[in-house]
XYZ file of C-alpha atoms in Angstrom:
661
model
C 91.804 101.632 91.481
C 88.870 104.391 91.282
C 89.892 107.991 91.816
C 88.045 110.174 95.037
C 85.810 112.626 94.010
C 87.941 115.266 94.865
C 90.534 114.090 92.547
C 88.166 114.106 89.434
C 87.447 117.319 90.591
C 90.869 118.227 89.893
C 91.501 116.486 87.077
C 88.466 117.648 85.373
C 89.538 121.578 86.137
C 93.269 120.733 85.125
C 93.876 122.205 88.411
C 96.848 120.669 91.194
C 97.662 117.269 91.693
C 96.053 115.777 94.673
C 97.618 116.750 97.468
C 98.688 113.850 100.130
C 97.818 113.978 103.714
C 101.794 113.577 105.150
C 103.669 116.352 106.972
C 106.818 117.024 108.440
C 107.778 117.496 111.697
C 110.610 119.921 113.473
C 111.138 120.604 117.135
C 111.209 124.457 117.553
C 113.463 125.504 120.143
C 112.125 126.807 123.570
C 112.377 130.340 123.818
C 110.467 133.161 121.844
C 109.551 134.380 122.157
C 94.403 149.793 123.226
C 95.289 151.736 121.027
C 93.308 151.549 117.538
C 94.598 153.025 114.135
C 92.914 154.158 111.565
C 93.507 152.231 108.606
C 93.904 153.520 105.184
C 93.126 152.026 101.907
C 96.465 150.512 101.975
C 94.519 147.706 104.458
C 92.083 146.575 103.178
C 89.688 144.201 104.820
C 89.838 140.188 104.120
C 87.668 141.104 100.840
C 84.893 138.750 102.767
C 86.351 135.618 102.943
C 86.035 134.256 106.311
C 86.242 130.584 107.295
C 83.887 129.762 110.684
C 84.324 126.123 110.912
C 88.432 126.560 111.539
C 88.677 125.770 115.007
C 85.215 123.567 115.290
C 85.775 121.000 112.641
C 88.927 119.573 111.616
C 87.659 118.959 108.048
C 84.548 119.342 106.295
C 83.114 117.121 103.455
C 80.193 117.147 101.430
C 80.155 114.731 98.677
C 76.706 115.601 97.482
C 77.867 119.359 97.404
C 80.763 118.658 95.531
C 79.174 116.683 92.959
C 76.840 119.028 92.608
C 79.813 121.487 91.678
C 81.171 118.928 89.177
C 78.425 118.978 87.575
C 77.999 122.350 86.620
C 81.148 122.326 86.122
C 81.279 120.043 83.221
C 78.172 122.158 81.719
C 80.246 125.479 82.360
C 77.725 127.041 84.420
C 79.821 129.053 86.058
C 77.559 131.603 87.105
C 75.565 129.263 88.649
C 78.944 126.816 89.929
C 80.563 129.738 91.546
C 78.145 130.582 94.817
C 78.101 126.904 95.499
C 81.904 126.557 95.541
C 82.077 129.656 97.453
C 79.677 128.513 100.147
C 81.303 124.934 100.039
C 85.326 127.094 100.475
C 83.982 128.913 103.274
C 82.842 125.480 105.333
C 86.319 124.938 105.081
C 88.439 123.239 108.696
C 92.041 123.889 108.830
C 92.587 120.135 106.766
C 90.718 120.869 103.673
C 93.910 123.670 103.226
C 95.900 121.150 102.185
C 93.694 118.044 101.610
C 91.639 120.330 99.258
C 93.719 123.363 97.945
C 92.294 122.690 94.172
C 89.282 124.113 95.066
C 90.574 127.532 96.821
C 92.648 127.150 93.173
C 89.543 127.151 91.039
C 87.278 129.598 93.456
C 90.086 132.308 92.978
C 89.849 131.627 89.090
C 86.155 132.463 88.934
C 86.501 135.706 91.171
C 89.387 136.547 88.912
C 86.744 135.386 85.585
C 84.400 137.699 87.076
C 86.720 140.543 87.853
C 87.010 140.403 91.352
C 91.089 139.992 91.330
C 91.581 141.263 94.749
C 89.329 137.975 95.720
C 91.356 135.804 93.701
C 94.458 137.030 94.938
C 93.727 136.045 98.432
C 92.624 132.420 97.713
C 96.040 132.280 95.045
C 98.232 133.404 98.448
C 96.427 130.675 100.501
C 97.196 128.596 97.785
C 101.175 128.741 97.817
C 100.829 129.041 101.375
C 99.166 125.492 102.025
C 99.940 123.132 99.406
C 102.182 120.127 99.879
C 102.090 119.649 95.971
C 103.422 120.964 92.544
C 102.018 124.388 91.981
C 104.137 125.949 89.339
C 101.387 126.819 87.760
C 99.661 128.792 90.357
C 102.793 130.074 91.574
C 103.272 131.488 87.422
C 100.084 133.175 87.599
C 100.482 134.085 90.920
C 103.543 136.149 90.036
C 102.110 137.536 86.818
C 99.049 139.254 88.770
C 101.419 140.794 91.961
C 104.422 141.901 89.252
C 102.772 145.677 89.851
C 101.955 145.372 93.318
C 104.710 143.687 95.333
C 107.695 145.486 96.726
C 111.100 145.022 95.095
C 113.351 146.421 97.825
C 117.304 147.533 96.820
C 119.786 144.647 98.161
C 121.058 146.103 101.743
C 124.964 146.564 100.797
C 123.949 148.884 97.558
C 121.648 150.690 99.973
C 124.248 151.608 102.298
C 126.650 152.043 99.748
C 123.515 155.164 98.191
C 123.308 156.238 101.284
C 126.896 156.977 102.142
C 127.461 158.526 98.614
C 124.760 161.208 99.454
C 126.074 161.914 102.966
C 128.219 163.888 101.007
C 126.162 166.506 99.986
C 123.122 165.956 102.257
C 122.860 165.109 106.268
C 120.437 161.360 105.141
C 121.971 158.717 106.954
C 120.380 155.321 107.567
C 119.533 154.032 110.676
C 122.253 153.947 113.481
C 123.499 151.119 115.080
C 122.469 149.142 112.615
C 122.936 145.695 115.019
C 123.913 147.405 118.169
C 125.058 144.563 120.725
C 123.496 145.102 123.871
C 126.562 144.821 125.561
C 128.196 142.275 128.213
C 125.550 143.639 131.367
C 123.154 141.775 128.970
C 124.591 139.015 127.352
C 127.300 135.892 128.011
C 129.467 133.692 126.903
C 126.539 131.274 126.167
C 122.900 131.758 124.479
C 120.736 135.025 124.988
C 117.467 135.069 123.086
C 113.610 135.966 123.581
C 113.578 139.106 125.146
C 110.374 141.066 126.319
C 110.267 144.735 127.902
C 107.725 146.223 130.586
C 105.012 148.746 129.685
C 107.436 151.699 130.723
C 110.316 149.862 129.170
C 112.300 149.737 132.805
C 112.384 146.115 133.016
C 113.837 144.239 130.491
C 113.620 140.235 130.997
C 114.632 136.903 128.755
C 115.987 133.712 128.541
C 119.651 132.718 128.703
C 121.618 129.572 128.598
C 124.067 130.691 130.691
C 123.261 128.446 133.819
C 125.175 124.596 133.466
C 124.495 121.609 135.734
C 127.633 119.513 135.788
C 126.447 115.806 136.526
C 129.699 114.387 136.818
C 131.284 114.026 132.616
C 128.526 115.438 131.599
C 126.756 119.134 131.728
C 123.465 120.335 131.633
C 122.712 122.973 129.553
C 119.866 124.465 131.461
C 117.389 127.431 130.298
C 116.469 130.385 132.803
C 114.775 133.697 133.132
C 116.880 136.549 133.776
C 115.612 140.431 133.723
C 118.042 143.599 133.826
C 116.882 147.237 134.850
C 117.099 150.464 132.945
C 118.969 152.837 135.071
C 119.726 156.381 133.513
C 119.463 155.037 130.016
C 121.408 151.955 130.920
C 120.710 148.758 131.688
C 122.286 147.059 134.560
C 123.841 143.569 134.985
C 121.577 141.153 134.233
C 120.242 139.019 137.409
C 118.607 135.363 137.699
C 114.784 135.207 138.192
C 115.611 132.976 141.058
C 113.364 130.175 142.395
C 110.789 129.950 142.241
C 110.809 131.072 138.912
C 113.818 129.255 137.009
C 114.092 125.449 138.452
C 115.687 122.094 137.509
C 113.427 122.773 134.477
C 114.165 124.619 131.239
C 112.050 127.948 131.622
C 111.951 130.946 128.848
C 109.990 133.271 126.572
C 108.190 135.254 129.163
C 105.846 138.369 129.225
C 104.668 140.961 131.592
C 101.303 142.112 132.187
C 101.723 145.759 132.283
C 101.204 146.477 136.026
C 103.900 143.883 136.283
C 102.085 141.650 138.238
C 101.713 138.744 136.515
C 104.450 136.620 134.324
C 103.643 134.460 131.917
C 106.460 132.001 130.609
C 107.397 128.265 129.264
C 108.841 125.830 131.142
C 109.949 122.052 129.924
C 109.668 118.897 131.001
C 108.109 119.760 134.056
C 106.330 116.747 136.213
C 102.960 118.975 135.786
C 103.496 119.886 132.103
C 100.823 118.014 129.672
C 103.481 118.294 127.150
C 106.890 118.755 126.106
C 106.416 122.768 126.545
C 103.840 124.804 129.068
C 102.655 127.980 129.454
C 103.060 128.603 132.930
C 101.896 131.757 134.917
C 102.858 133.396 138.201
C 102.281 136.501 140.268
C 104.001 138.829 142.132
C 103.676 138.545 145.883
C 103.701 141.481 148.687
C 107.220 140.476 149.474
C 108.565 141.422 145.897
C 108.659 137.872 144.736
C 107.174 135.536 142.785
C 104.896 132.854 143.383
C 101.451 130.988 143.172
C 103.216 129.643 139.862
C 100.487 127.704 137.726
C 99.940 125.643 134.507
C 97.487 127.554 132.569
C 95.703 124.512 131.711
C 93.985 121.940 129.330
C 92.302 124.637 127.514
C 95.624 126.681 126.792
C 98.417 123.753 126.928
C 98.692 120.527 124.627
C 100.347 117.303 124.712
C 103.092 119.104 121.743
C 105.361 122.021 122.716
C 103.631 125.316 123.823
C 105.225 128.253 124.155
C 106.324 132.051 123.507
C 103.309 133.505 125.131
C 102.506 137.636 124.090
C 99.682 139.460 125.656
C 97.362 141.750 123.630
C 97.373 145.657 124.268
C 94.250 144.636 126.615
C 95.140 141.751 127.748
C 92.650 139.927 127.461
C 93.942 137.335 124.808
C 96.862 135.332 124.978
C 98.888 134.580 121.637
C 101.204 131.923 121.571
C 102.720 129.439 119.369
C 102.627 125.657 119.175
C 103.518 122.405 117.490
C 100.114 120.549 118.648
C 98.601 118.511 116.039
C 96.004 119.544 114.019
C 97.228 122.836 113.443
C 98.144 124.388 109.421
C 101.997 123.408 109.410
C 104.919 122.535 112.020
C 104.297 125.032 114.317
C 101.504 127.345 113.982
C 100.145 130.955 116.240
C 97.628 130.349 118.650
C 95.685 132.493 121.058
C 92.881 132.375 123.815
C 90.953 134.714 125.559
C 90.086 135.142 129.242
C 86.338 134.586 129.619
C 83.773 136.072 131.927
C 85.102 134.220 134.945
C 88.524 135.021 134.309
C 89.571 131.671 133.087
C 91.088 130.899 129.683
C 89.180 129.917 126.867
C 89.783 126.849 124.850
C 93.000 128.062 122.351
C 91.995 128.416 118.865
C 94.181 128.612 115.542
C 95.043 132.037 114.164
C 93.822 130.809 111.014
C 95.352 130.503 107.615
C 96.545 134.247 106.645
C 98.538 133.787 109.931
C 99.491 130.565 109.771
C 101.371 128.237 106.963
C 102.659 124.376 106.021
C 105.551 126.003 107.192
C 106.868 127.375 111.033
C 105.239 130.032 112.765
C 106.546 131.030 115.552
C 107.840 134.053 118.048
C 104.755 135.843 117.832
C 104.418 139.527 119.853
C 101.502 141.922 119.945
C 102.388 145.587 120.087
C 101.534 146.930 123.382
C 99.266 149.432 122.199
C 97.677 148.605 118.814
C 95.808 145.956 117.139
C 99.321 144.644 115.509
C 100.537 141.359 115.754
C 104.188 140.625 114.731
C 105.884 137.264 113.951
C 108.430 134.889 112.872
C 107.910 132.522 109.842
C 109.532 130.676 106.884
C 106.685 129.416 105.102
C 104.825 133.562 104.069
C 105.133 134.787 100.662
C 108.338 136.749 99.890
C 111.065 135.686 102.225
C 114.645 137.165 102.359
C 116.445 134.320 104.319
C 115.280 131.353 106.609
C 112.900 132.894 109.015
C 111.689 136.351 108.516
C 109.599 138.762 110.786
C 106.234 139.918 109.499
C 103.309 141.931 110.898
C 99.439 141.872 110.157
C 96.689 144.047 111.323
C 93.203 143.327 112.832
C 91.086 144.833 111.113
C 87.295 144.073 111.483
C 87.737 140.670 112.732
C 90.102 139.392 110.162
C 94.190 139.185 110.215
C 95.763 140.924 107.044
C 98.003 139.768 104.842
C 101.217 139.740 106.616
C 103.628 141.882 105.380
C 107.648 141.209 105.352
C 109.161 143.854 107.747
C 111.767 145.050 105.039
C 115.689 143.541 104.586
C 116.903 145.987 106.792
C 115.809 143.641 109.980
C 115.769 140.301 107.772
C 118.518 139.357 106.027
C 119.219 135.887 104.495
C 119.214 134.346 107.703
C 117.195 133.961 110.448
C 115.082 136.233 112.606
C 112.985 135.848 115.351
C 112.564 136.004 119.380
C 112.121 139.386 119.574
C 110.273 142.856 121.056
C 109.618 145.956 120.215
C 109.310 149.089 123.185
C 106.042 150.625 123.519
C 107.088 154.064 121.921
C 108.153 151.995 118.806
C 111.595 153.474 118.796
C 113.500 150.392 118.865
C 113.417 146.386 118.026
C 115.045 144.042 120.261
C 115.847 140.377 118.968
C 118.437 137.491 118.852
C 121.003 136.819 116.255
C 124.415 135.516 115.600
C 127.029 136.164 113.193
C 127.314 132.910 111.736
C 123.213 131.989 112.410
C 124.437 129.725 114.846
C 121.474 129.411 117.371
C 123.777 128.068 120.000
C 125.758 131.062 120.336
C 122.443 134.021 120.172
C 123.457 137.511 121.534
C 120.771 139.681 121.925
C 120.518 143.516 119.427
C 118.517 146.219 119.601
C 117.907 148.457 115.980
C 116.026 151.324 115.615
C 112.729 150.704 114.389
C 112.368 150.649 110.491
C 109.446 152.173 108.771
C 108.253 148.536 107.372
C 107.983 147.560 110.939
C 105.703 151.166 112.662
C 102.945 150.254 113.502
C 101.419 153.246 112.492
C 103.226 152.898 108.822
C 99.347 152.577 107.030
C 99.630 156.212 104.983
C 99.621 154.692 101.626
C 101.946 157.073 99.261
C 101.571 156.047 95.852
C 102.871 156.852 92.285
C 103.941 156.692 88.630
C 106.574 157.542 86.922
C 106.703 158.338 83.524
C 108.634 159.915 80.192
C 107.174 163.312 79.552
C 107.866 162.506 75.445
C 106.727 158.905 75.718
C 104.691 158.415 78.464
C 106.401 155.325 78.540
C 106.909 154.067 82.384
C 110.686 154.517 83.498
C 112.877 152.419 85.948
C 114.916 153.465 88.565
C 115.253 153.572 92.689
C 113.163 155.608 94.774
C 113.759 155.907 98.631
C 112.185 157.695 101.295
C 113.959 160.502 103.564
C 112.282 161.041 107.172
C 113.065 165.114 106.831
C 112.522 165.191 110.777
C 115.272 162.647 111.732
C 116.970 162.725 108.841
C 116.905 159.550 108.711
C 116.717 157.596 104.832
C 114.076 154.657 106.057
C 113.530 153.022 102.701
C 114.512 152.634 99.268
C 112.734 150.247 96.484
C 113.249 149.298 92.993
C 110.355 151.103 90.774
C 108.336 148.102 89.356
C 107.344 147.257 85.808
C 104.784 149.613 85.134
C 106.422 152.503 86.379
C 104.803 152.614 89.606
C 106.063 152.904 93.019
C 104.257 152.865 96.769
C 105.188 153.049 100.691
C 103.208 152.752 103.840
C 104.316 155.643 105.831
C 103.144 157.468 109.013
C 100.711 160.038 108.767
C 101.135 163.965 109.540
C 105.093 163.634 109.142
C 107.492 165.390 106.712
C 109.390 162.942 104.059
C 111.496 163.672 101.080
C 111.129 161.382 98.155
C 114.452 160.702 95.981
C 114.108 158.539 92.457
C 117.043 158.173 90.745
C 118.158 156.225 87.437
C 120.962 156.083 85.124
C 118.095 157.648 82.358
C 117.353 161.068 84.083
C 118.337 163.365 86.756
C 117.570 162.620 90.376
C 113.885 164.065 91.019
C 113.035 165.141 94.864
C 109.900 165.538 96.089
C 109.299 166.884 99.562
C 105.595 165.020 100.960
C 104.156 166.431 104.049
C 101.262 163.612 104.543
C 98.123 164.473 105.861
C 96.303 161.464 104.098
C 97.147 159.101 101.809
C 98.669 160.780 98.677
C 98.709 159.755 94.912
C 100.395 161.874 92.202
C 102.153 161.351 88.673
C 105.661 162.067 88.396
C 106.732 163.195 85.041
C 110.362 163.614 83.905
C 113.011 163.454 80.594
C 114.856 160.734 79.811
C 118.434 161.362 78.785
C 120.318 161.025 75.355
C 123.282 160.459 76.052
C 124.756 160.683 72.220
C 123.687 164.153 72.772
C 125.162 166.913 75.699
C 123.223 168.955 77.352
C 122.786 172.667 77.705
C 121.536 174.154 80.973
C 119.970 177.761 80.262
C 120.203 179.120 83.377
C 124.194 178.028 82.982
C 125.227 181.101 81.709
C 128.312 183.253 82.909
C 128.497 187.334 83.163
C 130.823 189.158 80.108
C 134.517 187.796 80.821
C 133.661 186.162 84.246
C 134.112 182.632 85.346
C 132.568 183.002 88.970
C 129.380 180.574 89.760
C 126.273 182.295 90.103
C 123.798 181.401 92.606
C 121.245 180.847 89.935
C 123.067 178.417 88.182
C 123.849 176.218 91.722
C 120.525 174.365 91.494
C 121.142 172.945 88.199
C 124.906 172.105 89.107
C 123.784 170.727 92.351
C 121.586 168.033 90.528
C 124.283 167.554 88.277
C 126.819 166.970 91.234
C 123.644 164.513 93.262
C 123.248 162.237 89.224
C 127.026 161.740 89.951
C 126.760 160.704 93.902
C 123.882 158.143 92.709
C 125.779 156.641 90.268
C 129.924 156.118 91.369
C 130.542 154.682 87.676
C 129.543 157.408 86.053
C 131.611 160.045 84.487
C 130.958 163.540 83.778
C 132.652 166.140 80.526
C 131.849 169.713 80.847
C 132.872 171.800 77.862
C 132.955 175.321 77.321
C 132.530 177.152 74.765
C 132.330 181.129 73.565
C 130.852 183.250 70.938
C 133.256 184.621 68.348
C 133.825 187.695 69.266
C 137.557 188.841 70.533
C 140.424 187.386 70.677
C 140.497 183.415 70.079
C 143.597 182.516 72.451
C 141.011 185.094 75.237
C 138.026 183.197 74.112
C 139.536 179.880 74.976
C 141.227 180.361 78.074
C 138.562 181.739 79.157
C 136.287 178.811 78.486
C 138.617 176.659 80.145
C 138.262 179.248 83.173
C 134.236 178.312 83.157
C 134.812 174.578 82.386
C 137.487 174.061 85.512
C 135.041 176.637 87.778
C 132.072 174.001 87.767
C 134.095 171.219 88.063
C 135.529 172.630 91.138
C 132.093 173.396 92.688
C 130.540 169.902 92.023
C 134.035 168.311 93.346
C 133.680 170.568 96.387
C 129.821 169.591 96.587
C 130.190 166.127 96.494
C 133.968 165.346 97.759
C 134.415 162.818 94.871
C 137.816 162.649 92.875
C 138.832 164.726 90.078
C 139.400 161.996 87.761
C 135.360 161.436 87.509
C 134.890 164.758 86.000
C 136.859 166.200 82.918
C 137.048 170.079 81.884
C 138.181 171.201 78.404
C 137.632 174.614 76.989
C 136.867 174.895 73.355
C 136.762 178.787 73.248
C 135.062 179.670 69.601
C 136.324 176.685 67.930
C 132.638 174.650 67.659
C 129.538 177.081 66.924
C 126.466 175.887 66.924
C 125.419 178.541 64.689
C 127.544 180.350 61.990
C 127.801 183.315 61.028
C 127.113 184.873 63.846
C 124.873 187.311 62.747
C 122.272 188.212 65.581
C 123.046 188.775 69.197
C 120.590 185.595 69.893
C 123.392 183.355 67.604
C 126.254 184.789 69.398
C 124.357 183.928 72.919
C 123.499 180.376 71.610
C 127.512 179.964 70.831
C 128.346 180.695 74.716
C 127.115 177.761 76.567
C 128.193 175.102 78.996
C 127.695 171.620 77.537
C 127.133 168.877 79.655
C 128.214 165.087 78.827
C 127.402 161.811 80.584
C 129.957 159.266 80.127
C 128.442 155.745 81.047
C 130.307 153.004 82.514
C 130.816 150.380 80.427
C 129.073 147.183 80.191
C 129.067 144.952 83.533
C 129.977 148.115 85.837
C 127.099 149.499 88.407
């Protein structure tokens, strides 16, 4: 059997096996569903990789050009091959991304060979998002490239455990409420989901399955639109939109224009529909009712499922989800824009950076900024099934979507969501058992990873001050203005770390590890910040002696100048709840031995009491011992310096046994 030209190239390049054209299908449930940001180096454009044919042709294929590329490959003339392959990939249609994945992989290799790692990484991501074959080789190579650039989030349970320990010495706290159920005024005994807000956050619109139609012995669940008005900070009892918005058909996934006069929503299985579900619009009438309901037509709707609309900040573009044929995966994000005549232009696919071979649903465009949020289970670095991502549009290109972090995205599915215009709260649907038939609506303080203005990069490197080698640990960022601990990540294998934060905001950076005392650094951001952090590793075999832990003669009172060091020791114990501390007091040889032993015990006890009160820990984690003059460092004591060296307090950190954290 003859091989195709592409298969031959693939085998020659030692690339991926040729991918077949088969595609699975999954029905997606109905509902969910002019500001500018000054983007800094944290969000670079897409490195010049554009695909202008995506919404023009389904598949690009030029045998002669592929043959020329193959010929140069055989002769190892990579410098001449690169521009030819670059132009060929530049012409890709949607089908090329899963049929010709090996060409993306090979172009990435050539970029990397020339030192253009950023371009190579973009292509490797596309391979991992769109392949339909075994890509273990690509995955392994990509992971090696990304190990010192990706985020290593602290598990959520451990994150809250750390925060709880720190509460005893500071006012830092995690986002309050975590999942705050919106209550009986909004939620019912049936599925409630698909939230959206009016421009002033005074009207909360969502989808509910609470309207049950009984037809003899059978029941028919009807999806309808409901709304609630805000009154003095509270949501009133929800009301149905009623007719003509709600009908005997299923309605949901609404979004409202800024002036509150146009409602876009989905309606399913209606006589004037073109597919499973279509997008419609309704207009607010002078008498306060809704009417003039209109199908958005063939430019927008397809013969498949079209739902979950969201308007751009200028309201000239409508984004939505669809599982129509010709996309990248099971369902994709599409968009349509208004023409000069006021009609909607033919819908276009949002492209291979946003969409994957899996499902992308629930698009939400921020009402003020050029930020698109959506749910996906095909993007890289998923925490669960469907996770929420955000992406910025810069110079006409969507940037690599970023997971908004474990404070929102758990092991289950997160979708059907909206964010208020002030970017204070995220509203979305979830269920305790991850059961889509039992969804409730919740509100959640918007985490830093999800904030549209979090584009200022803070990056650094942590190294040992002696060996200059990278250190490991956990780094946390605290919003000082609000007293909220907003993010915790493990430091990368090469000792680097980075966060995207909000400019002109005050933060505290905490770095902790079993290998050194916690480092605190206050940050007052004015621009992107990069710095080197150096510290000394704890040697657990040697007791630590701090120069400023010196008591007055014959006294055991804690002096003010001692407190910063003792606070540092206390914070270490808080951050490492399985570690123990031994405090050993020592005196010089001058005076009565019994008095010296009693004095050294009093001093050790005083330090123990101070730390226990400071961090509110149990006394079984600290041992205080007074040795008096029995264990001198310098003997005999000939000078005052000898006696001063022997008058000391030693701190010994005792590690937990293996298996304990």
